[in-house]
Short mmCIF file of N, CA and C in Angstrom, two decimals:
data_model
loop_
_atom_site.label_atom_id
_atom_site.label_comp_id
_atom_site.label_asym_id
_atom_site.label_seq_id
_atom_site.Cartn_x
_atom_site.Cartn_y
_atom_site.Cartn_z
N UNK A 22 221.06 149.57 140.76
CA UNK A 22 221.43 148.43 141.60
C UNK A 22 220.16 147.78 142.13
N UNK A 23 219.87 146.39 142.13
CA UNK A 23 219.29 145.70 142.28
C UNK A 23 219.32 145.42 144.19
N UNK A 24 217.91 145.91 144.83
CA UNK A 24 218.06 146.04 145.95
C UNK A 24 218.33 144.62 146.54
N UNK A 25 216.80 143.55 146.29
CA UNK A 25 217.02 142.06 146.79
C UNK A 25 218.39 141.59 146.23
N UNK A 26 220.33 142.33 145.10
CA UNK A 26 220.78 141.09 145.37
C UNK A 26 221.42 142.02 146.50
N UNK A 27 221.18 143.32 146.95
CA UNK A 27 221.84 143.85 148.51
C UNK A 27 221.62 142.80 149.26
N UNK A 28 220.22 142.67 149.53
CA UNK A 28 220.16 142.42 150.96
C UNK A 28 220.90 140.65 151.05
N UNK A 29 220.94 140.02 149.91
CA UNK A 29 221.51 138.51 149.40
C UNK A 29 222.83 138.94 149.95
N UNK A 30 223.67 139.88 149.59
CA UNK A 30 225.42 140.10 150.08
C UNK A 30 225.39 140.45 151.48
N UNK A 31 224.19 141.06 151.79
CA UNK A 31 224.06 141.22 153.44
C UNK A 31 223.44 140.01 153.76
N UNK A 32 222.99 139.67 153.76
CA UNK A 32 222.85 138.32 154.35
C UNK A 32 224.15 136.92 154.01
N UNK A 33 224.40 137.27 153.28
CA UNK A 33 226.08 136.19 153.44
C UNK A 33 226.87 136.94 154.67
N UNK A 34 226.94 138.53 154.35
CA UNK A 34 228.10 138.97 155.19
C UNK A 34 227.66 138.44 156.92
N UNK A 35 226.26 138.64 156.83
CA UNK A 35 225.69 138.18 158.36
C UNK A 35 226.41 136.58 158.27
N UNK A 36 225.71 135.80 157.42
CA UNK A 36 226.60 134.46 157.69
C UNK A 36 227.99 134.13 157.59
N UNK A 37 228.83 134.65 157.46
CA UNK A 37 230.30 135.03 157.20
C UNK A 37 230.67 135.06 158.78
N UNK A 38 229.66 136.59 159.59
CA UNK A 38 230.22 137.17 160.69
C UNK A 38 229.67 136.07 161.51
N UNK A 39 228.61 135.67 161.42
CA UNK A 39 228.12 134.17 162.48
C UNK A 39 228.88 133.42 162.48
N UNK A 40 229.72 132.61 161.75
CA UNK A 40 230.82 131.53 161.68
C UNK A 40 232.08 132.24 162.11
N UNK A 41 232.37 133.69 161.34
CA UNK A 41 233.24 134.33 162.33
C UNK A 41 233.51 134.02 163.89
N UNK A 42 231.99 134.82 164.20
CA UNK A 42 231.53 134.74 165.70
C UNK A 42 232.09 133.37 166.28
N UNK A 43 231.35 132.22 166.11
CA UNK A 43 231.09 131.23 166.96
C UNK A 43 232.78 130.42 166.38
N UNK A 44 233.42 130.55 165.53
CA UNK A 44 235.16 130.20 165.68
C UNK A 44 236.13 131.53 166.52
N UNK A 45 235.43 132.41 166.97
CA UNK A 45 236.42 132.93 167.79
C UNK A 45 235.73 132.34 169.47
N UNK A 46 234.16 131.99 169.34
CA UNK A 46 234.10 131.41 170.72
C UNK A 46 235.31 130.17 171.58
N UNK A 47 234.73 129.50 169.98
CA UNK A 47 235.71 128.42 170.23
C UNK A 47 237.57 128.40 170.38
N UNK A 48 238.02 129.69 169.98
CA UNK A 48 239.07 129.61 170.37
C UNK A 48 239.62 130.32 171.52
N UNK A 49 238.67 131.30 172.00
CA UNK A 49 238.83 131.39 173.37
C UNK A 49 238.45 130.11 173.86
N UNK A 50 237.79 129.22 173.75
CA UNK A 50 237.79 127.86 174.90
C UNK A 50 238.76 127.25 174.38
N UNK A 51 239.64 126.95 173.46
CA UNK A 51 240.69 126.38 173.31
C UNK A 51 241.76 126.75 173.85
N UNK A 52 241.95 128.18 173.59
CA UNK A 52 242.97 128.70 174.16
C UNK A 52 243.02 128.30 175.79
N UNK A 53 241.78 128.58 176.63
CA UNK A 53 242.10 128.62 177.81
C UNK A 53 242.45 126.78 178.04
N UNK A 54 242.09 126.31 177.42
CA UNK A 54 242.40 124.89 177.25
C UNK A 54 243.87 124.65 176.50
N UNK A 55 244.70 125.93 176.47
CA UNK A 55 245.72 125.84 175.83
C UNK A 55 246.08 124.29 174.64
N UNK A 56 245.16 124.36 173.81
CA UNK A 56 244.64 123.40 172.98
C UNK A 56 245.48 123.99 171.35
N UNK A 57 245.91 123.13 170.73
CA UNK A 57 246.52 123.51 169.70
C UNK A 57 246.08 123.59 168.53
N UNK A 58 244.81 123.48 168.55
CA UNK A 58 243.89 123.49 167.28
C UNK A 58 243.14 125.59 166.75
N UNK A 59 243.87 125.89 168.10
CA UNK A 59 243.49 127.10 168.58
C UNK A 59 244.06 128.15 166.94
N UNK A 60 245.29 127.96 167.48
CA UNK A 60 246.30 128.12 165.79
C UNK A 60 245.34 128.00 164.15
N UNK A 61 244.92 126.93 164.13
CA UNK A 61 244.04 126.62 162.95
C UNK A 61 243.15 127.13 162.86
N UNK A 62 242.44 127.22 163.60
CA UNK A 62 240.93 128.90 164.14
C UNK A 62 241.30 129.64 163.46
N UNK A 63 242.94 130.50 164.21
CA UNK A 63 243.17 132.13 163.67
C UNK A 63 243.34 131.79 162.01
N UNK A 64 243.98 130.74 161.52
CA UNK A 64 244.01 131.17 159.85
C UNK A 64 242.74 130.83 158.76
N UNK A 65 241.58 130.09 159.77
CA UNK A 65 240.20 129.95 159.33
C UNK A 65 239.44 131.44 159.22
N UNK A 66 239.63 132.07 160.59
CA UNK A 66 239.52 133.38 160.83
C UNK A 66 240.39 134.35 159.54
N UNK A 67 241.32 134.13 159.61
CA UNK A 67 242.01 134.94 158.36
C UNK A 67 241.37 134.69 157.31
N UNK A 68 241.31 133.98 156.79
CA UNK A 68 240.29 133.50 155.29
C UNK A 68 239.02 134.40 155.57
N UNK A 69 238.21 133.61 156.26
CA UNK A 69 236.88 134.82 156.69
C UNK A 69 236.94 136.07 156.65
N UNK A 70 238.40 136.23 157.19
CA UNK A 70 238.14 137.91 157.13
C UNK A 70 238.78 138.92 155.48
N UNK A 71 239.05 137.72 154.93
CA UNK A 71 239.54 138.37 153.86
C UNK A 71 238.16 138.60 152.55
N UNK A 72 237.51 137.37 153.18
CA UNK A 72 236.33 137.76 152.23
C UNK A 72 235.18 138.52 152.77
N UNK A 73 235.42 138.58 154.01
CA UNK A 73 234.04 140.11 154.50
C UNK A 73 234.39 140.95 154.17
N UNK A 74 236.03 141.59 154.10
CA UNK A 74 236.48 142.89 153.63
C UNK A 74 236.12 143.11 152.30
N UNK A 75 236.41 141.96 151.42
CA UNK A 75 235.95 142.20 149.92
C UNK A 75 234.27 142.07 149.77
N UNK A 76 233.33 141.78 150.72
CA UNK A 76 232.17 141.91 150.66
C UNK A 76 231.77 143.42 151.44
N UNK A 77 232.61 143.96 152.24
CA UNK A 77 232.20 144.60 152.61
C UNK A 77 232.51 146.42 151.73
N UNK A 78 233.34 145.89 151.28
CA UNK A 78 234.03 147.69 150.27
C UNK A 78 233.05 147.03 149.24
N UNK A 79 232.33 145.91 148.30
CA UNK A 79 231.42 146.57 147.58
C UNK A 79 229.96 146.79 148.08
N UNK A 80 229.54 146.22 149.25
CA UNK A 80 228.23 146.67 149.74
C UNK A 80 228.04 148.06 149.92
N UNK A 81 229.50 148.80 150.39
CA UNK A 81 229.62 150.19 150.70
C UNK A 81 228.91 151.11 149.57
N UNK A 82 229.75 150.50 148.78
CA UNK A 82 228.98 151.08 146.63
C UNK A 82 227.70 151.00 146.51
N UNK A 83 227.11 149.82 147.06
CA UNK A 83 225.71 149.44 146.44
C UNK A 83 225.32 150.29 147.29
N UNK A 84 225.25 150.36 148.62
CA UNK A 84 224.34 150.70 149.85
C UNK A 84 223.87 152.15 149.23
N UNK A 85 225.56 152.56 149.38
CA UNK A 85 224.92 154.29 148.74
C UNK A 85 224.42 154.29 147.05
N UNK A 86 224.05 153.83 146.56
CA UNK A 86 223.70 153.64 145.21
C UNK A 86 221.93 153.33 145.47
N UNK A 87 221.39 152.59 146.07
CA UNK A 87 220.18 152.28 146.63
C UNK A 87 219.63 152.62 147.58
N UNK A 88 220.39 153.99 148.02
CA UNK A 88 219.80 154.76 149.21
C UNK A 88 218.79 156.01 148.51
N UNK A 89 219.11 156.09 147.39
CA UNK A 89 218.22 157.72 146.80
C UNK A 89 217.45 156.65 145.88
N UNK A 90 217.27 155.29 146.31
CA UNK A 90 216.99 154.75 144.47
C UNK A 90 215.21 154.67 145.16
N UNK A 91 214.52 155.51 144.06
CA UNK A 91 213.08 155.36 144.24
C UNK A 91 212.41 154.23 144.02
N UNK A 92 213.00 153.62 143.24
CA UNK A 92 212.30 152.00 143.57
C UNK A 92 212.64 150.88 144.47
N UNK A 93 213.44 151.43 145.42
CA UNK A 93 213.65 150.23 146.78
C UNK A 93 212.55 150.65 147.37
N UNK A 94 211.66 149.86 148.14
CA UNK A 94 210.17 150.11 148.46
C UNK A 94 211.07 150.28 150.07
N UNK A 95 209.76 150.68 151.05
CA UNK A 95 210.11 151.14 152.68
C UNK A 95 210.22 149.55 153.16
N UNK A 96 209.55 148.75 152.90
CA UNK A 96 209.93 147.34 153.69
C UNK A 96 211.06 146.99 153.41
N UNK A 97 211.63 147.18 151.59
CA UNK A 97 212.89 146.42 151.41
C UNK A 97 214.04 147.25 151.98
N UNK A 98 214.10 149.04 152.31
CA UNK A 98 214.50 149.42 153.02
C UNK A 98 215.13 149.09 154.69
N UNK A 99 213.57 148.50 155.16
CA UNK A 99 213.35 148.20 156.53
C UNK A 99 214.37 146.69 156.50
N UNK A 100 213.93 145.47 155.41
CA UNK A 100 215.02 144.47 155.58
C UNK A 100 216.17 144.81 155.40
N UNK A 101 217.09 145.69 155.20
CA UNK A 101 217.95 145.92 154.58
C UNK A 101 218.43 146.20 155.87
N UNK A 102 218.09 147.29 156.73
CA UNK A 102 218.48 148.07 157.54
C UNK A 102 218.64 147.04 158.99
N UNK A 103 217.29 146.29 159.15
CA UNK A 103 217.76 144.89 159.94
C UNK A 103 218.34 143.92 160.14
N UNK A 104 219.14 143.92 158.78
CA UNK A 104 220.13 143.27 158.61
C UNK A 104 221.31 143.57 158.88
N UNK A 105 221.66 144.53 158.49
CA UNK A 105 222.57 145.97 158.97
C UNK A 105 222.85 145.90 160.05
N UNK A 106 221.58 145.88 161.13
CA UNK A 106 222.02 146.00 162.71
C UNK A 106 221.96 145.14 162.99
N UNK A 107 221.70 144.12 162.24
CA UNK A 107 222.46 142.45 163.19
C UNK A 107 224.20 142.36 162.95
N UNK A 108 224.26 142.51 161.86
CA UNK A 108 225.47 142.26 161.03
C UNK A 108 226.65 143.24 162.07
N UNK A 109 225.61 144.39 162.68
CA UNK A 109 226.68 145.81 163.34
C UNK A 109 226.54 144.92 164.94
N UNK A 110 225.67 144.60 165.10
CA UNK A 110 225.42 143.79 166.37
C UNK A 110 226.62 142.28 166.74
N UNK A 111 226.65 141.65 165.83
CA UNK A 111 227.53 140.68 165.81
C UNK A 111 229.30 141.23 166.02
N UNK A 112 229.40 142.14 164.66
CA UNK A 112 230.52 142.73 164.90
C UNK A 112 231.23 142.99 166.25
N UNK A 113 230.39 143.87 167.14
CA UNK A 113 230.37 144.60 168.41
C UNK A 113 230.80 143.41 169.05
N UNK A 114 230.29 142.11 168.84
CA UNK A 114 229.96 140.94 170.15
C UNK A 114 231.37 140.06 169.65
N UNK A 115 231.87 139.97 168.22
CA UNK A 115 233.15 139.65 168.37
C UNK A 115 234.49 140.63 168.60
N UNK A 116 233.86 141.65 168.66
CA UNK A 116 235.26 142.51 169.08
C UNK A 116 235.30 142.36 170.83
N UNK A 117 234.13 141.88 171.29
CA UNK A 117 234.26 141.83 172.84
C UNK A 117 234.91 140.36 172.81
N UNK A 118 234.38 139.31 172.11
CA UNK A 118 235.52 137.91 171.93
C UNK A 118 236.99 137.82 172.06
N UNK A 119 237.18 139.14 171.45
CA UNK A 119 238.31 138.99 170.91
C UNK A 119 239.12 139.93 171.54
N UNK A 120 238.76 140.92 172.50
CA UNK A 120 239.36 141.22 173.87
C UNK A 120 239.78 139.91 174.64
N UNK A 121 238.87 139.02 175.02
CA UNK A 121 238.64 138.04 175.79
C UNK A 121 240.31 136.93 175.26
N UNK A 122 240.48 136.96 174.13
CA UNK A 122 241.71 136.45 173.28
C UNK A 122 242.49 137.01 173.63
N UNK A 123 242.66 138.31 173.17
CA UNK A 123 244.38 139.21 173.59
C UNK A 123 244.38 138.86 174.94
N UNK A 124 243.53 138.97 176.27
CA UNK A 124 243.71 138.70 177.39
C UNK A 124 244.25 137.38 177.32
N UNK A 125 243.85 136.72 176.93
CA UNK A 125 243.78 135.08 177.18
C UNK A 125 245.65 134.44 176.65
N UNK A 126 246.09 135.13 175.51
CA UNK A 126 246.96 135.66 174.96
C UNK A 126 248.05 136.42 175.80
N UNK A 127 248.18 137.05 176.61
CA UNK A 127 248.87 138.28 177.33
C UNK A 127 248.83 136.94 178.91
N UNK A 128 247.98 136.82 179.25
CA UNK A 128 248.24 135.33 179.85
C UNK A 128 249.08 134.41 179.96
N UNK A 129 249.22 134.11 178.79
CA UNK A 129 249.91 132.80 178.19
C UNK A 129 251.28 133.58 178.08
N UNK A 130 251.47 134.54 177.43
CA UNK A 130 252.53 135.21 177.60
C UNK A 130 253.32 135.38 178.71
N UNK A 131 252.36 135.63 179.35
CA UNK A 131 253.11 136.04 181.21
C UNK A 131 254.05 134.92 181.83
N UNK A 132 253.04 133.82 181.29
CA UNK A 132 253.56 132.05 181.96
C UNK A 132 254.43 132.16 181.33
N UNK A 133 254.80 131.76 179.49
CA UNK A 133 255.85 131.59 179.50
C UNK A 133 257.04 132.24 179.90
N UNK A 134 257.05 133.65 179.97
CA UNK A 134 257.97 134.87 180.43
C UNK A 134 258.49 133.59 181.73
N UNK A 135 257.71 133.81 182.42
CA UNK A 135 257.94 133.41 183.67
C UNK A 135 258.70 131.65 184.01
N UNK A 136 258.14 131.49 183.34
CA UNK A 136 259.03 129.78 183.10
C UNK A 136 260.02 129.98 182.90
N UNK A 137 260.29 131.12 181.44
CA UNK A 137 261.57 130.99 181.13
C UNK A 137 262.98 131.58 182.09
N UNK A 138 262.15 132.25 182.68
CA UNK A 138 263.19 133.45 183.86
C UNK A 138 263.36 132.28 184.73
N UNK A 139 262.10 131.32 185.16
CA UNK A 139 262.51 130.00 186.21
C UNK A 139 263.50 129.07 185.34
N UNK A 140 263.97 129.25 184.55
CA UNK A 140 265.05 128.45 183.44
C UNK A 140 266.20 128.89 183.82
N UNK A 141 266.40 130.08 182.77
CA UNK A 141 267.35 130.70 182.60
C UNK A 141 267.17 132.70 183.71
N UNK A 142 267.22 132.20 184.85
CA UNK A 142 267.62 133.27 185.35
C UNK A 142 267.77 135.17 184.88
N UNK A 143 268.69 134.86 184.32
CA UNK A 143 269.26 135.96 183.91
C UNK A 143 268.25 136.63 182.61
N UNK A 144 267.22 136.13 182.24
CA UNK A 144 266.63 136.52 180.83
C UNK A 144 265.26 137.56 181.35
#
């Protein structure tokens, strides 16, 4: 396995999770803006995430395939591995986003609950 086209699929997956990232910012500000474009995010988000998963089960292959390989040199190692912990870094920072959503979500929920009981009473 060819180390530089690793670190090429790690570096998409980093740009994958950056656009990830910054469309779940934006739909927490939509959401709290109860904005309807919010909707179109999550199935942008779905697409995205269908192709990190398929980038990510074959990087799994390569990674361990170019971990014993004596000709990945220690720097291309070292890029590899910094990439890695951005890519693990980002991850981390949209799963805290995306707390920030289910809340934001569980929210919105509550209101309508509550409207609707100010409606219809009995529900």
């Amino acid at each position: 396995m060819d180390s530089a086209i690793v670190l090429k699929v790690l570096e998409r997956e980093r740009a994958l999770l950056q656009e990830f990232m910054y469309l779940s910012q934006d739909q927490v500000l939509f959401m709290e803006d109860r904005n309807v474009e919010a909707m179109s995010l999550f199935e942008h988000r779905a697409d995205l995430m269908i192709e990190l998963t398929a980038i990510d089960a074959t990087l799994d292959t390569w990674i361990n395939q170019i971990r014993t390989d004596p000709a990945v040199t220690p720097e291309m190692m070292y890029e590899l591995r910094t990439v890695s912990d951005e890519i693990v870094s980002m991850a981390n920072h949209i799963i805290e986003i995306d707390e920030q959503i289910h809340a934001c979500l569980d929210v919105l929920k509550e209101r309508a609950r509550t409207k609707l009981q100010e409606i219809e009473p009995g529900v």
